[in-house]
């Protein structure tokens, strides 16, 4: 009886989204009670295979989180030539540096298969920081960790070979 | 300009022209969308707790219908009572006003401006039998004047709640469909515009509603303590008119002042009501507005006057009420467009990153 009543009122999508977003490193430390507010801040968009999400040089304004499908990240290496940097799958995210500044994207993103993506726009992150500060702080803390790790990795690459650490698997996409 | 760019622009211009021509028909939809937008935080309150949107909308809608019916019942009962009272009291008020003006007409005539305009002569003519007959005939016309406005109002009262329900139910779905409709590469730009409008307009609308509630409550308490007649109506008018810049406060002050003048027939009573209203405005301007409207869109006073005139021309009273929110939306659109242009073409420099790049990492 209670379960029937619960299923009548509760949104099944809510739990599904919650389970998925908990797997995304960006939202791993978001408190359970603030997931509802996080959903309000996210926009959802389905892409077809071949859709260009953004091109290198476009001004970035949102973080993309891939729920399902495959997205290719590629960079221009010469006139008419591009190099694939990575192929992202479910649970991966990209474009996170756009949450901090309005600088041009350093790579292009194209859907390889039909995909569903969540977008977190930076003004929404600001609103989240006020309305659900624990969630906002958890996201910002993870963003800071990611940037610090990439900075160190980048510094190691610029050092002499002996002192350098392992190469990163994927370059950042801002 | 290439045909690829010209066609969307022409379509947009045609749509704008069509909306302008049909503004009377479109108006209930705009009003319903605005109400649904204002109610969305209540629906979101349930949604963020995991309740299905349909159920959340049903809860909010039923609660509001109950509240609305309750208030309408109380309001109509009071209105019927007041109409009966007005019928009985107005001739007395007219008599009191005539007596008041007759007593003070000499004072007026001594004022240089009034004597030059021969205002005394004009007033004496109006205070004669002809003037009295005119005032009473105006009183007799009030029910038919009210009837002219009540019928469209009733139509709106039935139509708008119906539309509000569907806007509340499918609002986010409309946005998702809009995002799906936009070419993939321009999703970020569209989201940028939508979020910025939501942020600025939301702050503005929530701010003015809170301000209106405070103004109405304070006027109700203040005038109620003074024993002013029709306090509830005047308080409602104070609340509603506070949403209309410039003209709103003047009409609200006049409404209280005129009732005080007719009720007590003395300038002191009028001044007392104006002082109470002035105090409410002072608290509003210096305490409330800096708090509730601190992040709202600001519009230059000249632009505000133009906006109000255009609103009144296009939509009468409702046009006046919606003129400023519409202007806010247009300003946000321009501002987002300009920001987009600057960042897209590299005009904006991000100084913090340039400075930070000079600092060694340790």
PDB file of C-alpha atoms in Angstrom, chain A residues 4 6 11 42 68 71 73 75 90 139 141 146 170:
ATOM      1  CA  UNK A   4       1.943   2.003  -4.326  1.00  0.00           C
ATOM      2  CA  UNK A   6       5.044   6.170  -3.043  1.00  0.00           C
ATOM      3  CA  UNK A  11       9.162  10.503  -9.977  1.00  0.00           C
ATOM      4  CA  UNK A  42      20.843  20.960 -15.324  1.00  0.00           C
ATOM      5  CA  UNK A  68      24.706   7.794 -22.898  1.00  0.00           C
ATOM      6  CA  UNK A  71      31.313  11.969 -28.112  1.00  0.00           C
ATOM      7  CA  UNK A  73      36.886  15.300 -28.847  1.00  0.00           C
ATOM      8  CA  UNK A  75      41.681  19.282 -32.206  1.00  0.00           C
ATOM      9  CA  UNK A  90      28.634   7.410 -20.482  1.00  0.00           C
ATOM     10  CA  UNK A 139      31.342  20.844  -7.544  1.00  0.00           C
ATOM     11  CA  UNK A 141      36.109  21.619  -4.991  1.00  0.00           C
ATOM     12  CA  UNK A 146      40.887  18.652 -11.643  1.00  0.00           C
ATOM     13  CA  UNK A 170      43.424  12.898 -22.163  1.00  0.00           C
TER      14      UNK A 170
END
